[in-house]
Short mmCIF file of C-alpha atoms and ligand atoms in Angstrom, two decimals:
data_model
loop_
_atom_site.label_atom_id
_atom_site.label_comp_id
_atom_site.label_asym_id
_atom_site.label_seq_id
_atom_site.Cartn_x
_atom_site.Cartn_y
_atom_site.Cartn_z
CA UNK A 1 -1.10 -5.92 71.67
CA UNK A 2 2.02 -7.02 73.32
CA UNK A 3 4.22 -3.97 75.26
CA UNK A 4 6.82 -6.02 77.05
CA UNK A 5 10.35 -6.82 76.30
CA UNK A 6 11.26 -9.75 74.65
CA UNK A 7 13.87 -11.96 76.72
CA UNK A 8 16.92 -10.89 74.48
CA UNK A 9 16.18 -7.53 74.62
CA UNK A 10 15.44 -7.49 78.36
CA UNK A 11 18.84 -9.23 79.07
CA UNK A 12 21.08 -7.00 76.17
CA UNK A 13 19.39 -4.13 78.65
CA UNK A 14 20.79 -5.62 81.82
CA UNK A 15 23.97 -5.87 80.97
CA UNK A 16 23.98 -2.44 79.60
CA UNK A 17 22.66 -0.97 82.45
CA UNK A 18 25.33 -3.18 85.11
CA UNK A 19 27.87 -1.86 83.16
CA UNK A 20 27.15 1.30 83.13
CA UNK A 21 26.08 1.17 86.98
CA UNK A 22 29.37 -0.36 87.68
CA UNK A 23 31.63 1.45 85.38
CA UNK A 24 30.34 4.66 84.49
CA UNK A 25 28.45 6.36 87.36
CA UNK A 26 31.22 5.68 89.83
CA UNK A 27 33.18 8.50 87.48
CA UNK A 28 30.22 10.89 88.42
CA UNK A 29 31.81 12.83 90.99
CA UNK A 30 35.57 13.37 88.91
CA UNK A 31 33.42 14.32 86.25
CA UNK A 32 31.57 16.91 88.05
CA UNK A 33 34.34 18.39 89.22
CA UNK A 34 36.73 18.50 86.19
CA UNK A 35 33.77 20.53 84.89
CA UNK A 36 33.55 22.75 87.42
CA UNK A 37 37.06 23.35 86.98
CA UNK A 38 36.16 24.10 83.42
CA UNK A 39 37.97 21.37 82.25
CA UNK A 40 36.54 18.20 79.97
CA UNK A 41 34.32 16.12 82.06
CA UNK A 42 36.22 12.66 80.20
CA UNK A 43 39.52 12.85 78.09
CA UNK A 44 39.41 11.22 74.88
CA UNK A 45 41.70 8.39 75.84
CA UNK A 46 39.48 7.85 79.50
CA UNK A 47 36.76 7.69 76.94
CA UNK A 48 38.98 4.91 74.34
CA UNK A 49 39.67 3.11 77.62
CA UNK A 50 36.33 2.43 78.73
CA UNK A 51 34.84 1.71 75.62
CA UNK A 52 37.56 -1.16 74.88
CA UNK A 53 36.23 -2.53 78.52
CA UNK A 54 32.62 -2.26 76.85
CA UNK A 55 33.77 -3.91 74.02
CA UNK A 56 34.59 -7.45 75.62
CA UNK A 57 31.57 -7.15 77.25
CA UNK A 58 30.12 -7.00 73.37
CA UNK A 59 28.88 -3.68 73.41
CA UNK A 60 30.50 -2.55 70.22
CA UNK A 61 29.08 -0.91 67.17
CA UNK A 62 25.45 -1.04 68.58
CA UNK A 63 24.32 0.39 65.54
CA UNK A 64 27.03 -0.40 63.18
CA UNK A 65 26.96 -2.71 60.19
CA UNK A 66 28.29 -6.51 60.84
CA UNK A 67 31.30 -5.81 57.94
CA UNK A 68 32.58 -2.77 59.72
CA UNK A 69 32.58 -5.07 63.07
CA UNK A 70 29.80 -4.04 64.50
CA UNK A 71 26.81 -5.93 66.84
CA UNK A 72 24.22 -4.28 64.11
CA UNK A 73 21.64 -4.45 66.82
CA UNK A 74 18.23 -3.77 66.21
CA UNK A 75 16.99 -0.27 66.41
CA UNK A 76 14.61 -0.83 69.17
CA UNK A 77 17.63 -2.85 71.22
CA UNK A 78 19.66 0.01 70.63
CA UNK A 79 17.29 2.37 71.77
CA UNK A 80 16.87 0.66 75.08
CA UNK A 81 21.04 0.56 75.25
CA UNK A 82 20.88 4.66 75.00
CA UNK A 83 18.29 4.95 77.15
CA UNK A 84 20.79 3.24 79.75
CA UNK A 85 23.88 5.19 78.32
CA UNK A 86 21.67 8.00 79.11
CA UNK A 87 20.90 7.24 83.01
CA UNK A 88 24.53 8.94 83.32
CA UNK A 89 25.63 12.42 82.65
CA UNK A 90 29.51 11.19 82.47
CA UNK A 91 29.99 12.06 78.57
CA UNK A 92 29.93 8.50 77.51
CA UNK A 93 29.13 6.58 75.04
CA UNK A 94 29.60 3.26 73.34
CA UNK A 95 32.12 2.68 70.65
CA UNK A 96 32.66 1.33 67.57
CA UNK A 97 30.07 3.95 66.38
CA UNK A 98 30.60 6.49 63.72
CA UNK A 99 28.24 9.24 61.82
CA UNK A 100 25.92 6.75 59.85
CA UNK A 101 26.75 8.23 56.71
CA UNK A 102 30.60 7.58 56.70
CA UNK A 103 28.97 3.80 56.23
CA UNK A 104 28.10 5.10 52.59
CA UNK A 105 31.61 6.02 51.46
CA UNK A 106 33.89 3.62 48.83
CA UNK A 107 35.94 1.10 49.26
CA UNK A 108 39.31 3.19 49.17
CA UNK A 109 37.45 5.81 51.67
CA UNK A 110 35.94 3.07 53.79
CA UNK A 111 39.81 2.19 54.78
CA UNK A 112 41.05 5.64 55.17
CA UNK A 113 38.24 7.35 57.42
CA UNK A 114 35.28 5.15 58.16
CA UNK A 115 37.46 1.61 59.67
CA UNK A 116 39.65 4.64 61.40
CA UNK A 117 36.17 6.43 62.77
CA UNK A 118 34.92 3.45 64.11
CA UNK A 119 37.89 1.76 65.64
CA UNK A 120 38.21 5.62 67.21
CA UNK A 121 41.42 6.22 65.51
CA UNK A 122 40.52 8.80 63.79
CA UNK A 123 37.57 11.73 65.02
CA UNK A 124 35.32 12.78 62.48
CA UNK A 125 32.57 15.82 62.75
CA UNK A 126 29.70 16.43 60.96
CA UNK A 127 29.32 20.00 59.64
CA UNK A 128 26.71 21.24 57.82
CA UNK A 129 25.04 24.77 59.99
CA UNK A 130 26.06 27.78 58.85
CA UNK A 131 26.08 31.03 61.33
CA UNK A 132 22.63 32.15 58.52
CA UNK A 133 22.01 28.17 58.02
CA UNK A 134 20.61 26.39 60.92
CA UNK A 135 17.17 24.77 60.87
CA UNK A 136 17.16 26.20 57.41
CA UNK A 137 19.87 23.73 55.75
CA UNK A 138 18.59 24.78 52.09
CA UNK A 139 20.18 27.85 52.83
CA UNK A 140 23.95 26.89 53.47
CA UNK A 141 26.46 29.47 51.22
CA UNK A 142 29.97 27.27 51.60
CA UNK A 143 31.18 27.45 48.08
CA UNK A 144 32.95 24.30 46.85
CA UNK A 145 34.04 25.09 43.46
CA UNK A 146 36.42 22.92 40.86
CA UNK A 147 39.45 23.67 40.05
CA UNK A 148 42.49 21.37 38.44
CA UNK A 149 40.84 17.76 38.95
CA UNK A 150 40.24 19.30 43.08
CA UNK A 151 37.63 21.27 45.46
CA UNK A 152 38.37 24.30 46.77
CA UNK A 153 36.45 25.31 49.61
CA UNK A 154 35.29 28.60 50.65
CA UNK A 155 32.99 29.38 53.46
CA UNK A 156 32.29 28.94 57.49
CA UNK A 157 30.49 26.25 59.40
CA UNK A 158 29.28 26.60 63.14
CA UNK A 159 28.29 24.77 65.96
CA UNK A 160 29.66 21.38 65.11
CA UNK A 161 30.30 19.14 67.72
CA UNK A 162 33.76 17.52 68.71
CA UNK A 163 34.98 19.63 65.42
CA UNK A 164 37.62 20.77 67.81
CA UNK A 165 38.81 17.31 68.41
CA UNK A 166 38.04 16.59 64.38
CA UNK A 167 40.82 14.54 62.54
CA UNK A 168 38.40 15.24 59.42
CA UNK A 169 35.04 16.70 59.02
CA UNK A 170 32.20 15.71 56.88
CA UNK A 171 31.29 19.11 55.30
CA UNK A 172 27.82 19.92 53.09
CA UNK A 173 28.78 22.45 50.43
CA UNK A 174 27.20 24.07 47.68
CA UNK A 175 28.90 22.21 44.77
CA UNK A 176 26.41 24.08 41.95
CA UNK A 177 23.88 27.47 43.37
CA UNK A 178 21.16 26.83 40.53
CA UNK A 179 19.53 23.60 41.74
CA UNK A 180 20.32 24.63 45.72
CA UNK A 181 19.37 21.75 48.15
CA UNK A 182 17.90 20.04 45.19
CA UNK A 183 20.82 18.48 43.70
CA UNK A 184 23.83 21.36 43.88
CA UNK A 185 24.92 19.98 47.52
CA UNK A 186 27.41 17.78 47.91
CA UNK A 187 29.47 16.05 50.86
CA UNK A 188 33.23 16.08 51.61
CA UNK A 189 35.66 14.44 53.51
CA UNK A 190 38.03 17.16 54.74
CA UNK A 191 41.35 16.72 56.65
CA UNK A 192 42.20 18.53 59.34
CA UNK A 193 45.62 18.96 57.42
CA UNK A 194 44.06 20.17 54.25
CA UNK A 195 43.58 23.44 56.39
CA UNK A 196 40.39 24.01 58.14
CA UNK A 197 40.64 26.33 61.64
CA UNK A 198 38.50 25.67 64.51
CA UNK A 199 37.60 27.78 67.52
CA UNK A 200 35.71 26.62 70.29
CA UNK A 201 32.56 27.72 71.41
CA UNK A 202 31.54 27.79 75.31
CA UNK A 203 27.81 26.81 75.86
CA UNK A 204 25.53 26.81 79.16
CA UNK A 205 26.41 23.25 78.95
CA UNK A 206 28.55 20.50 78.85
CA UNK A 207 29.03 20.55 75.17
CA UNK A 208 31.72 23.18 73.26
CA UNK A 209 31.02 22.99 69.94
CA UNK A 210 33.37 24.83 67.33
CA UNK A 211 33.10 27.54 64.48
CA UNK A 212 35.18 26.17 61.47
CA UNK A 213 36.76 28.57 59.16
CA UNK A 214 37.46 26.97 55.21
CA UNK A 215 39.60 29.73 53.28
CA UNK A 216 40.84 28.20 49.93
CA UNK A 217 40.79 25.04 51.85
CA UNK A 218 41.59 22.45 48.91
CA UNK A 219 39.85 18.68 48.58
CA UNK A 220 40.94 15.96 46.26
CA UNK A 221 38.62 14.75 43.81
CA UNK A 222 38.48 11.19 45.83
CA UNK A 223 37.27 12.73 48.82
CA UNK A 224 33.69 13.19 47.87
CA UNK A 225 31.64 11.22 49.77
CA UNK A 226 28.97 9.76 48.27
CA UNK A 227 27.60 11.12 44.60
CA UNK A 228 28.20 14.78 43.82
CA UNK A 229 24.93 16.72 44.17
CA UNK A 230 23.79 14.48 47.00
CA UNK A 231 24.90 15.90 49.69
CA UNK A 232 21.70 17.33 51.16
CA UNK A 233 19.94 13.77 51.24
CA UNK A 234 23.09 12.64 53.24
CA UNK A 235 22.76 15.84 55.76
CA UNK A 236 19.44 14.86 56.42
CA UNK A 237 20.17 10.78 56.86
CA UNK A 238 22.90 11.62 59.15
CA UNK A 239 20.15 14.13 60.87
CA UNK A 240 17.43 11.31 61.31
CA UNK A 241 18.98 8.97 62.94
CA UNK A 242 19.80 11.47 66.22
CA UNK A 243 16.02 11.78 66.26
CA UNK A 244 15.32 8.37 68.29
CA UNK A 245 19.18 8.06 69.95
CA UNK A 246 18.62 12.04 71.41
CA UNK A 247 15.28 11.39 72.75
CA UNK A 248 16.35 8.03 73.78
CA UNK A 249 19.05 9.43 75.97
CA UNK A 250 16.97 11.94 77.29
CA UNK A 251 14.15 9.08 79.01
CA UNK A 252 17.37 7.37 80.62
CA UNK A 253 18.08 10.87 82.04
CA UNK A 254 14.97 11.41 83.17
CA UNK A 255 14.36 8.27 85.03
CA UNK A 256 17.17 8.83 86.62
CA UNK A 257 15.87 11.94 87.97
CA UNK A 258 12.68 11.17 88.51
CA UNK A 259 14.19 7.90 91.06
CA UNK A 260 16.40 10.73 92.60
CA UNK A 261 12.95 12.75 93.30
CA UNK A 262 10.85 9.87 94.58
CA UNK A 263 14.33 9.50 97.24
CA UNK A 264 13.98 12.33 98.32
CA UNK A 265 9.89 13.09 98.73
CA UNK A 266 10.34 10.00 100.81
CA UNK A 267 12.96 11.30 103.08
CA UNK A 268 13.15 14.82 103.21
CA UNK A 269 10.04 16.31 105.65
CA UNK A 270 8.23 19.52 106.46
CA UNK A 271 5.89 20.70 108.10
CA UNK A 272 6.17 16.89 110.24
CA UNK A 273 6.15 14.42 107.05
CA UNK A 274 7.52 13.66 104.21
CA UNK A 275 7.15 15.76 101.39
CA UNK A 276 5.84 13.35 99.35
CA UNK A 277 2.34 13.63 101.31
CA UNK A 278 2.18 16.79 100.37
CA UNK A 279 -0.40 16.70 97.19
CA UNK A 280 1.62 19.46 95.03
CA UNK A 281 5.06 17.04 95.23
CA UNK A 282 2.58 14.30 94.24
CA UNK A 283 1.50 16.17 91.15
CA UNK A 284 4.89 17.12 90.01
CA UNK A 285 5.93 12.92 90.62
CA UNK A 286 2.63 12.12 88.65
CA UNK A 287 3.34 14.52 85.97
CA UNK A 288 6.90 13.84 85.58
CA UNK A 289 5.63 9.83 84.96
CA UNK A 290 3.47 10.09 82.55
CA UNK A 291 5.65 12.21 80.93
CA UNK A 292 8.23 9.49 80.60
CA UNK A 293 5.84 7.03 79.95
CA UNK A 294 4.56 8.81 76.87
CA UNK A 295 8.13 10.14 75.19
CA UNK A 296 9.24 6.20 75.98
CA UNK A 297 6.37 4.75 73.75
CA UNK A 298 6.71 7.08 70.96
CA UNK A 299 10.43 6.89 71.40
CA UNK A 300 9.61 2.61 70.92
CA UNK A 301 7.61 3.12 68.21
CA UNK A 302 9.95 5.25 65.91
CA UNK A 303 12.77 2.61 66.61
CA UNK A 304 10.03 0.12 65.83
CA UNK A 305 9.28 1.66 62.54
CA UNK A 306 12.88 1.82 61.51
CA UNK A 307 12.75 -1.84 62.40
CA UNK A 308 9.98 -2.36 59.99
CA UNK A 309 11.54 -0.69 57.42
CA UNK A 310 9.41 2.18 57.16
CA UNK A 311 9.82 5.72 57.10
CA UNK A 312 9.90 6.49 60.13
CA UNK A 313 10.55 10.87 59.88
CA UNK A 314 6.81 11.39 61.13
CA UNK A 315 7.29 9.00 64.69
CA UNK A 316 11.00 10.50 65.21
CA UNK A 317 9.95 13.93 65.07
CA UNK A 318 7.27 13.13 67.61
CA UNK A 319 9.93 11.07 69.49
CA UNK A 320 12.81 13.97 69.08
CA UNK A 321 9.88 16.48 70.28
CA UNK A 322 8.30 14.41 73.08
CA UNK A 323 11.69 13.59 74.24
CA UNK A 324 13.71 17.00 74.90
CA UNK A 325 10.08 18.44 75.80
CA UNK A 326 9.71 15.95 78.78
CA UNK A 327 12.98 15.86 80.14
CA UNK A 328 13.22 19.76 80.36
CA UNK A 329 10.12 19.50 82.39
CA UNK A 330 11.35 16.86 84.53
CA UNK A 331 14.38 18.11 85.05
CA UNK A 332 12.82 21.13 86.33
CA UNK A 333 10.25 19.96 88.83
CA UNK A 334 13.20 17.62 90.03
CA UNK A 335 14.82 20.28 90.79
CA UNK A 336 11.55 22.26 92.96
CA UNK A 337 10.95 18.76 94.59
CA UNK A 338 15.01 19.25 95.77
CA UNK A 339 14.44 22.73 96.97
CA UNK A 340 17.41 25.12 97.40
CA UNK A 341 19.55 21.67 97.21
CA UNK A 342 18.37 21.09 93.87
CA UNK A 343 19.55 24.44 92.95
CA UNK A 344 22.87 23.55 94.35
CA UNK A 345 26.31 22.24 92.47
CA UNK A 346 26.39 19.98 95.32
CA UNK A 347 23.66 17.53 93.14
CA UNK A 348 23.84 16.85 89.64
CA UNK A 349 20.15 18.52 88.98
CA UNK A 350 22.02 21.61 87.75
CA UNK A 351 24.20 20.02 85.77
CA UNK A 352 21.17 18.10 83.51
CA UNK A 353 19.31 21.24 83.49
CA UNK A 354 21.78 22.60 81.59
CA UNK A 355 22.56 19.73 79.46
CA UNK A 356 19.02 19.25 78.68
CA UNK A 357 17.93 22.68 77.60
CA UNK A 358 20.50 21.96 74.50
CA UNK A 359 17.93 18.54 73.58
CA UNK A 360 15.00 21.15 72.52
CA UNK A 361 17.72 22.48 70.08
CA UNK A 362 20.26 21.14 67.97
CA UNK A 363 19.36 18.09 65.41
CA UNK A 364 16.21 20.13 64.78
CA UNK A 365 14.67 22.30 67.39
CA UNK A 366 10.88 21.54 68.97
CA UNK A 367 9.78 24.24 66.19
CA UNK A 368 11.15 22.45 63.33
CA UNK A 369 9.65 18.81 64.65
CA UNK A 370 6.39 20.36 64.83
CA UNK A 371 6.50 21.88 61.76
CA UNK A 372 7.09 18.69 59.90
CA UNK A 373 4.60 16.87 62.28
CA UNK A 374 1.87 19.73 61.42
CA UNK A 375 3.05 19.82 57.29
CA UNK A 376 2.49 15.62 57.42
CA UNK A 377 -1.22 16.10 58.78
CA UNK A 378 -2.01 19.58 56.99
CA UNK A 379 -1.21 17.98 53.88
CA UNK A 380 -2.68 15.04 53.89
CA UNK A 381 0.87 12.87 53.97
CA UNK A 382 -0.24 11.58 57.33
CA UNK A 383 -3.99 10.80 58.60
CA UNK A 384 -5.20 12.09 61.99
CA UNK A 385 -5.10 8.58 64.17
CA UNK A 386 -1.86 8.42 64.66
CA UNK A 387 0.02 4.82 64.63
CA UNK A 388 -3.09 3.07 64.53
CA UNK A 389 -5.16 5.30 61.60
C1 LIG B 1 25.80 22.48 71.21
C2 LIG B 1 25.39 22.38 69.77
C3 LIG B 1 25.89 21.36 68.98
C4 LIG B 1 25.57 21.28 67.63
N1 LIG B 1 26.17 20.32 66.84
C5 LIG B 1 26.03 20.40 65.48
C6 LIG B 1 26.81 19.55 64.61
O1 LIG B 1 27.57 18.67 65.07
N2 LIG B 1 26.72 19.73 63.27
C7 LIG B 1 25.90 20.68 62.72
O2 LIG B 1 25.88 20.79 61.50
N3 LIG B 1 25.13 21.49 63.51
C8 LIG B 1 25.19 21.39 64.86
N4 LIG B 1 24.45 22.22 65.68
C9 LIG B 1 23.54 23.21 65.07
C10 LIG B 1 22.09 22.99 65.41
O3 LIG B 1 21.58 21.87 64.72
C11 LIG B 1 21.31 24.29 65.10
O4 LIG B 1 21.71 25.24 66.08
C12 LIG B 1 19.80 24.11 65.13
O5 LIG B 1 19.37 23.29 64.08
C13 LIG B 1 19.06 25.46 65.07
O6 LIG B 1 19.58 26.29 64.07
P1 LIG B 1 19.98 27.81 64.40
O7 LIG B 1 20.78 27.80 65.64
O8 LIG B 1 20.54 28.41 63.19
O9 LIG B 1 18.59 28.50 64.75
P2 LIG B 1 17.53 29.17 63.65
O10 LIG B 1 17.38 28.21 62.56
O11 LIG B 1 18.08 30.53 63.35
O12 LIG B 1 16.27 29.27 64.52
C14 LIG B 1 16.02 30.30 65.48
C15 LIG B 1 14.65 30.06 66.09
O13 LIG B 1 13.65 30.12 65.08
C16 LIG B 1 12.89 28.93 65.09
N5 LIG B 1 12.47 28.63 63.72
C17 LIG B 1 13.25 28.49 62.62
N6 LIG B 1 12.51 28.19 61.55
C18 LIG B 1 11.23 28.11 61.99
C19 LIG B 1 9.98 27.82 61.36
N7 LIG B 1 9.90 27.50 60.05
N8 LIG B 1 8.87 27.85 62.10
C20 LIG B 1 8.94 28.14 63.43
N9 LIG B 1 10.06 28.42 64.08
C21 LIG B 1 11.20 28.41 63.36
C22 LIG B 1 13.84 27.88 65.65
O14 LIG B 1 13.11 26.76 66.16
C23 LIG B 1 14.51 28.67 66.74
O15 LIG B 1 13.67 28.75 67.85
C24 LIG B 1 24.70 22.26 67.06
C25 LIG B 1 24.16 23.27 67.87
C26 LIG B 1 24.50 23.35 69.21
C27 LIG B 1 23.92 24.46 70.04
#
């Protein structure tokens, strides 16, 4: 059994993290204090700007396909590249990325929203929770029904990120009640112009998601993305692939705070040493490492089974799970190993705390992984043994 890097992946990984040492985290401060301000931590074109510097350093389109210009990399390469990405809490990320499902529109759509998405041209959203449809997605009510050769949509959607910003908006409907989930979804491509409203939501966190409001809110025939009626099948591709990216993110955040605890044990003293001699700051540093340790492997191995082509929904839950799980509870005993400073807006501690509680929810919540992790074993889908069974 062979755990290390391979030589390309080790090197893709160091220039990831240089650039993101030399570019990104020097933005830390601005960015902490824009948000204090309650303004955006990045503006969109700061965030076009640095991405086009990423770009001739050929970090483009990590995950996207070589025909839309992307590096394609593999999964567990770009799990190792958001796992650097994630070392900083600036709101970056890189580009030439769009929601994986824009990859399966047509030809004419490909040119007029998924090029656009992924040169960043255009901002897209994915909406698909309802204010009654959340971890339940069977339930969602938005009506889509025909009428003259077009869609009229009817119906709210909430909580969807950067729909603010949204040029368009990839929206789940109900397209036909009877079969539900099972073939009466379907997706749309929705302009901003075709008359959606959007409000912003304020969070504990960083992120402001918006409610979106569809009244009478008419769609071309043309703008159906993908086959009518499969709409819920593309909800829950778009959903899977944020289960190894999110927890991904979340191990470059934590071993970022983990190196800012093991900084301080060392330096700060009481009672005439260091506080790392003191046994209980010891347990909190072991804890917090095999923590990482163990949301990093599983976090491997569900990019590894995407890599092998295999399902990979049991590993990502784990990895989705093991992921927001740990870094809430090293963000927390990063902060008690900081003390009152860790408590502070002075440090960034706060500012992940905050960040990271939101990890345990959205793109399914702990609840929902273990429920599909328990369903798997309780029904026999998946055999007690794990990876090696
Ligand atoms: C900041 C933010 C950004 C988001 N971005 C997007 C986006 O871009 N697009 C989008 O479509 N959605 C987005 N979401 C929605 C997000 O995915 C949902 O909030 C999440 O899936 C939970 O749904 P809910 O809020 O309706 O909670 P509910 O589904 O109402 O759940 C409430 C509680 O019950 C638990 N629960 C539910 N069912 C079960 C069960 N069977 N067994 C045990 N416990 C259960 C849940 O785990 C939770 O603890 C975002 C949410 C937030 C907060």
């Amino acid at each position: 059994m062979d755990f290390s890097l391979t030589d390309e992946q080790r090197s893709i990984r160091e220039t990831a993290r240089s650039f993101i040492e030399r570019e990104v985290m020097p933005l830390e401060p601005e960015v902490l204090q824009r948000e204090r301000r309650g303004e955006k931590g990045m503006k969109l074109d700061e965030l076009r700007a640095l991405q086009a510097r990423a770009r001739t350093f050929g970090f483009w389109g990590i995950g996207t396909p070589a025909e839309f210009g992307g590096a394609n990399l593999p999964p567990i390469t770009q799990s190792l590249i958001w796992t650097e990405v994630g070392r900083t809490f600036v709101p970056f990320m890189f580009g030439g990325e769009t929601d994986n499902i824009l990859l399966r529109a047509n030809a004419e759509q490909q040119e007029e929203y998924t090029r656009p998405a992924i040169e960043g041209v255009r901002n897209s959203c994915f909406a698909v929770t309802e204010p009654n449809a959340g971890s339940d997605l069977t339930a969602i009510r938005m009506r889509a029904r025909r009428d003259n050769g077009d869609w009229v949509l009817n119906g709210e959607k909430t909580f969807i990120t950067r729909g603010v910003e949204s040029d368009f908006s990839i929206v789940i409907a109900v397209t036909d009640a009877s079969p539900g989930y099972r073939g009466g979804f379907t997706a749309f491509l929705v302009d901003r112009e075709m008359g959606y409203e959007t409000t912003p939501i304020e969070t504990m966190g960083p992120s402001e998601p918006a409610a979106m409001a569809f009244d009478d809110v008419r769609v071309p025939e043309r703008n159906v993305l993908g086959e009518i009626g499969q709409g819920f099948r593309l909800a829950m591709e778009w959903i899977g692939r944020g289960r190894y990216v999110i927890p991904s993110q979340a191990i470059g955040a934590g071993e970022r705070l983990l190196g800012m605890a093991v900084e301080y044990a060392n330096q700060r003293e009481t009672f005439g040493k260091p506080i790392g001699e003191h046994q209980m700051i010891q347990t909190m540093i072991a804890d917090c490492e095999v923590d990482l340790e163990s949301a990093r492997y599983l976090v491997l191995l569900a990019a590894w089974t995407v890599e092998q082509g295999q399902d990979p929904r049991h590993q990502s839950s784990m990895a989705k799970l093991a992921g927001a799980t740990m870094a809430n509870r090293v963000v927390d005993r990063v902060m008690q190993i900081h003390g009152g400073m860790g408590y502070t807006r002075e440090l960034p501690i706060e500012r992940w705390y905050r960040e990271a509680r939101l990890w345990r929810i959205f793109e399914g919540t702990d609840e929902i992984q273990r429920r599909t992790i328990a369903r798997n074993l309780l029904s026999g889908k998946r055999r007690v043994g794990g990876h090696l069974a």
